[in-house]
Amino acid sequence: MTAALTSGGAMRTVEPSHHLSDDMLLDYAAGSLDEATSLIVATHLTYCPSCRKRAAELDALGGTLLRDVAPVSLSKGSLESVLARLDQPAEPAPVHAALPANDNPLVPAVLRRYLGGDLDAVTWKNLGMGVQTSEIAMNVEGKRAFLLRVPAGKAVPHHTHDGNEFVLILRGAYNDEIGRFARGDLAISDGSIKHKPVAEPGEDCICLVVVDAPIRLTGPIGAILNLFVKV
Ligand SMILES: [Zn+2]
């Protein structure tokens, strides 16, 4: 989501154009995503009214399906179990239901909690070529979450992935072989995609990245930089 000036000078909101799949929304609502993926989904939802609306529709659909199948699927024991759960305190609402539509336009609250503050609080590590990263501590086996900062007008080295790469843009924008990605957009890549994101001029591009396997840099400097990007 980026703010842009209209002809009258008023600010308007540009919604993300790259979104979550229904599968991801359903897994998120069911609480079956790992912490790192949940963070990137929650961050996108903060930026994206379309996906919040879709999540609500899926929640409603899930409730309808549950109501329809309940009479034939519940045994006496499971019915008692459900009734017992009704007596328990309500579970916290899903994160997307609790997030205000107009959260901090730069770093959503759900992410600020991991960073310990805004982007100003981030300690960056230089990767070379002006590219910087900052690890986000979380206890998720086999996944890594980090911020990536690419200087305005510069490129991330050409790379591919053994696993999945989720990138959510927090500031600035980049273009690659897939398209243009700006604030709030979610880019999902797998091993079939080789790409070379190039940050647009004017503003550094800062992204939240989650990977579940090492990124393999494929350019001439890849052999050196690969040392720094292991999961
Ligand atoms: Zn969306």
Coordinates of C-alpha atoms and ligand atoms in Angstrom, one line a residue:
M1 CA 0.0 0.0 0.0
T2 CA 1.4 3.4 -0.9
A3 CA 0.0 6.8 -0.4
A4 CA -0.1 8.9 -3.6
L5 CA -1.1 12.5 -4.3
T6 CA -4.3 12.9 -6.3
S7 CA -4.7 15.8 -8.7
G8 CA -6.3 17.8 -6.0
G9 CA -3.4 17.2 -3.6
A10 CA -5.3 15.0 -1.2
M11 CA -3.7 11.7 -0.1
R12 CA -5.3 8.6 -1.4
T13 CA -4.4 5.0 -0.6
V14 CA -3.1 2.6 -3.1
E15 CA -3.9 -1.0 -2.2
P16 CA -1.5 -3.9 -2.7
S17 CA -1.7 -5.7 -6.0
H18 CA -0.1 -9.0 -5.0
H19 CA -2.1 -10.9 -2.5
L20 CA -2.5 -13.9 -0.3
S21 CA -4.0 -17.1 -1.6
D22 CA -7.2 -18.6 -0.2
D23 CA -5.1 -21.5 1.1
M24 CA -2.9 -19.2 3.1
L25 CA -5.8 -17.3 4.5
L26 CA -7.5 -20.5 5.5
D27 CA -4.3 -21.9 7.1
Y28 CA -3.8 -18.6 8.9
A29 CA -7.4 -18.5 10.2
A30 CA -7.0 -22.2 11.4
G31 CA -3.8 -21.3 13.2
S32 CA -1.8 -23.9 11.3
L33 CA 0.9 -21.6 9.9
D34 CA 4.3 -21.4 11.6
E35 CA 5.2 -18.2 13.4
A36 CA 7.3 -16.8 10.6
T37 CA 4.6 -17.3 7.9
S38 CA 2.0 -16.0 10.3
L39 CA 3.9 -12.8 10.7
I40 CA 4.2 -12.2 7.0
V41 CA 0.4 -13.0 6.5
A42 CA -0.6 -10.7 9.4
T43 CA 1.6 -7.9 8.0
H44 CA 0.1 -8.2 4.6
L45 CA -3.4 -8.2 6.1
T46 CA -2.6 -4.9 7.8
Y47 CA -1.9 -3.3 4.5
C48 CA -4.6 -5.0 2.5
P49 CA -8.4 -4.3 2.8
S50 CA -9.1 -6.9 0.0
C51 CA -7.4 -9.7 1.8
R52 CA -9.1 -8.7 5.1
K53 CA -12.4 -8.9 3.3
R54 CA -11.6 -12.2 1.8
A55 CA -10.5 -13.6 5.2
A56 CA -13.8 -12.5 6.7
E57 CA -15.7 -14.2 3.8
L58 CA -13.7 -17.4 4.3
D59 CA -14.3 -17.3 8.1
A60 CA -18.1 -17.0 7.4
L61 CA -17.9 -19.8 4.8
G62 CA -16.1 -22.0 7.3
G63 CA -18.7 -21.3 9.9
T64 CA -21.5 -22.3 7.4
L65 CA -19.7 -25.5 6.5
L66 CA -19.2 -26.4 10.2
R67 CA -22.9 -25.8 10.9
D68 CA -23.9 -27.9 7.9
V69 CA -21.7 -30.9 8.8
A70 CA -22.1 -30.8 12.5
P71 CA -25.4 -32.9 12.7
V72 CA -23.8 -35.9 10.9
S73 CA -20.3 -35.7 12.2
L74 CA -20.7 -35.2 15.9
S75 CA -20.8 -38.3 18.1
K76 CA -22.2 -38.0 21.6
G77 CA -18.7 -37.7 23.0
S78 CA -17.6 -35.0 20.6
L79 CA -20.8 -33.0 21.2
E80 CA -20.0 -33.1 24.9
S81 CA -16.5 -31.9 24.1
V82 CA -17.8 -29.0 22.0
L83 CA -20.3 -28.1 24.8
A84 CA -17.5 -28.2 27.3
R85 CA -15.4 -25.9 25.2
L86 CA -18.3 -23.4 25.1
D87 CA -17.9 -23.0 28.8
Q88 CA -14.3 -22.1 28.5
P89 CA -13.1 -18.5 28.1
A90 CA -13.2 -17.2 24.5
E91 CA -10.0 -17.7 22.6
P92 CA -8.2 -14.5 21.4
A93 CA -9.6 -13.2 18.1
P94 CA -7.4 -13.9 15.0
V95 CA -4.8 -11.2 14.5
H96 CA -6.4 -9.9 11.3
A97 CA -9.6 -9.2 13.2
A98 CA -7.8 -7.1 15.8
L99 CA -5.8 -5.0 13.4
P100 CA -7.1 -1.5 12.7
A101 CA -7.5 -0.7 9.0
N102 CA -5.1 2.2 9.2
D103 CA -2.3 1.0 11.3
N104 CA 1.1 2.7 11.2
P105 CA 1.6 3.1 7.4
L106 CA 5.2 2.2 7.6
V107 CA 5.6 -0.8 9.9
P108 CA 2.5 -2.5 11.1
A109 CA 2.2 -3.1 14.9
V110 CA 2.4 -6.8 14.5
L111 CA 5.9 -6.5 13.0
R112 CA 7.0 -3.7 15.3
R113 CA 6.7 -6.0 18.2
Y114 CA 9.3 -8.3 16.6
L115 CA 11.6 -5.4 15.7
G116 CA 11.4 -3.8 19.1
G117 CA 10.4 -0.5 17.5
D118 CA 10.2 1.1 14.1
L119 CA 12.7 0.7 11.3
D120 CA 14.9 3.2 13.1
A121 CA 15.4 0.6 15.8
V122 CA 16.8 -2.0 13.4
T123 CA 20.4 -3.0 13.5
W124 CA 21.6 -3.7 10.0
K125 CA 24.3 -6.1 8.8
N126 CA 26.1 -5.3 5.6
L127 CA 26.0 -8.0 2.9
G128 CA 28.0 -6.0 0.4
M129 CA 26.9 -4.0 -2.6
G130 CA 25.0 -1.7 -0.2
V131 CA 22.5 -4.5 0.6
Q132 CA 21.7 -5.0 4.3
T133 CA 19.9 -7.6 6.4
S134 CA 18.6 -7.8 9.9
E135 CA 17.6 -11.1 11.4
I136 CA 14.2 -11.4 13.2
A137 CA 14.6 -13.7 16.2
M138 CA 11.9 -16.4 16.3
N139 CA 11.9 -20.0 17.3
V140 CA 10.8 -21.7 14.1
E141 CA 12.7 -24.8 12.9
G142 CA 13.7 -24.7 9.3
K143 CA 12.6 -21.1 8.6
R144 CA 14.3 -17.8 8.7
A145 CA 12.8 -14.4 8.9
F146 CA 14.7 -11.2 8.2
L147 CA 14.5 -7.7 6.9
L148 CA 16.2 -6.9 3.6
R149 CA 17.2 -3.4 2.6
V150 CA 18.2 -2.7 -1.0
P151 CA 19.5 0.8 -1.8
A152 CA 17.3 2.9 -4.1
G153 CA 18.1 2.0 -7.7
K154 CA 20.3 -1.0 -6.8
A155 CA 19.7 -4.7 -7.4
V156 CA 19.6 -7.8 -5.3
P157 CA 22.0 -10.3 -6.8
H158 CA 20.4 -12.8 -9.3
H159 CA 19.2 -15.8 -7.2
T160 CA 17.0 -18.8 -7.0
H161 CA 15.6 -20.8 -4.1
D162 CA 15.5 -24.5 -3.1
G163 CA 12.4 -23.8 -1.1
N164 CA 9.9 -21.0 -0.8
E165 CA 10.6 -17.3 -0.5
F166 CA 8.0 -14.9 0.9
V167 CA 8.8 -11.2 0.5
L168 CA 6.6 -8.4 1.8
I169 CA 7.5 -4.9 0.8
L170 CA 7.5 -2.4 3.7
R171 CA 9.0 0.6 2.1
G172 CA 9.9 1.6 -1.5
A173 CA 9.3 -0.8 -4.4
Y174 CA 11.2 -3.1 -6.7
N175 CA 10.8 -4.7 -10.1
D176 CA 11.8 -8.1 -11.3
E177 CA 11.0 -10.7 -13.9
I178 CA 7.6 -11.2 -12.3
G179 CA 6.4 -7.6 -12.0
R180 CA 6.4 -4.6 -9.8
F181 CA 6.1 -4.9 -6.0
A182 CA 5.3 -1.9 -3.8
R183 CA 4.4 -1.4 -0.2
G184 CA 2.1 -4.1 1.1
D185 CA 2.7 -6.4 -1.9
L186 CA 3.5 -10.1 -1.2
A187 CA 5.9 -11.9 -3.6
I188 CA 6.0 -15.7 -3.4
S189 CA 8.8 -17.5 -5.2
D190 CA 9.9 -21.1 -5.3
G191 CA 12.7 -23.1 -7.0
S192 CA 11.2 -22.5 -10.4
I193 CA 11.8 -18.8 -10.2
K194 CA 15.1 -17.1 -10.8
H195 CA 14.9 -13.4 -10.3
K196 CA 16.9 -10.2 -9.9
P197 CA 14.8 -7.6 -8.0
V198 CA 15.9 -4.0 -8.7
A199 CA 14.8 -1.3 -6.2
E200 CA 13.2 1.7 -7.8
P201 CA 15.0 5.0 -7.6
G202 CA 14.2 7.5 -4.9
E203 CA 13.8 5.4 -1.8
D204 CA 15.5 2.3 -0.3
C205 CA 13.4 -0.8 -0.6
I206 CA 12.9 -2.5 2.7
C207 CA 11.2 -5.9 2.8
L208 CA 10.2 -8.6 5.3
V209 CA 11.5 -11.9 4.0
V210 CA 10.7 -15.5 5.1
V211 CA 12.6 -18.4 3.6
D212 CA 12.5 -22.1 4.3
A213 CA 15.7 -23.1 2.5
P214 CA 18.9 -21.3 1.6
I215 CA 18.7 -18.7 -1.2
R216 CA 21.2 -19.6 -3.9
L217 CA 22.8 -16.6 -5.6
T218 CA 23.5 -17.4 -9.2
G219 CA 25.5 -14.4 -10.4
P220 CA 29.3 -14.1 -10.5
I221 CA 29.4 -12.7 -6.9
G222 CA 27.0 -15.4 -5.7
A223 CA 29.7 -17.7 -4.5
I224 CA 30.9 -15.0 -2.0
L225 CA 27.5 -13.7 -0.9
N226 CA 26.1 -17.2 -0.5
L227 CA 28.2 -17.4 2.6
F228 CA 25.9 -14.9 4.2
V229 CA 22.4 -16.1 3.2
K230 CA 22.2 -19.6 4.7
V231 CA 19.0 -20.5 6.6
Ligands
ZN1 ZN -4.0 -8.7 -0.2

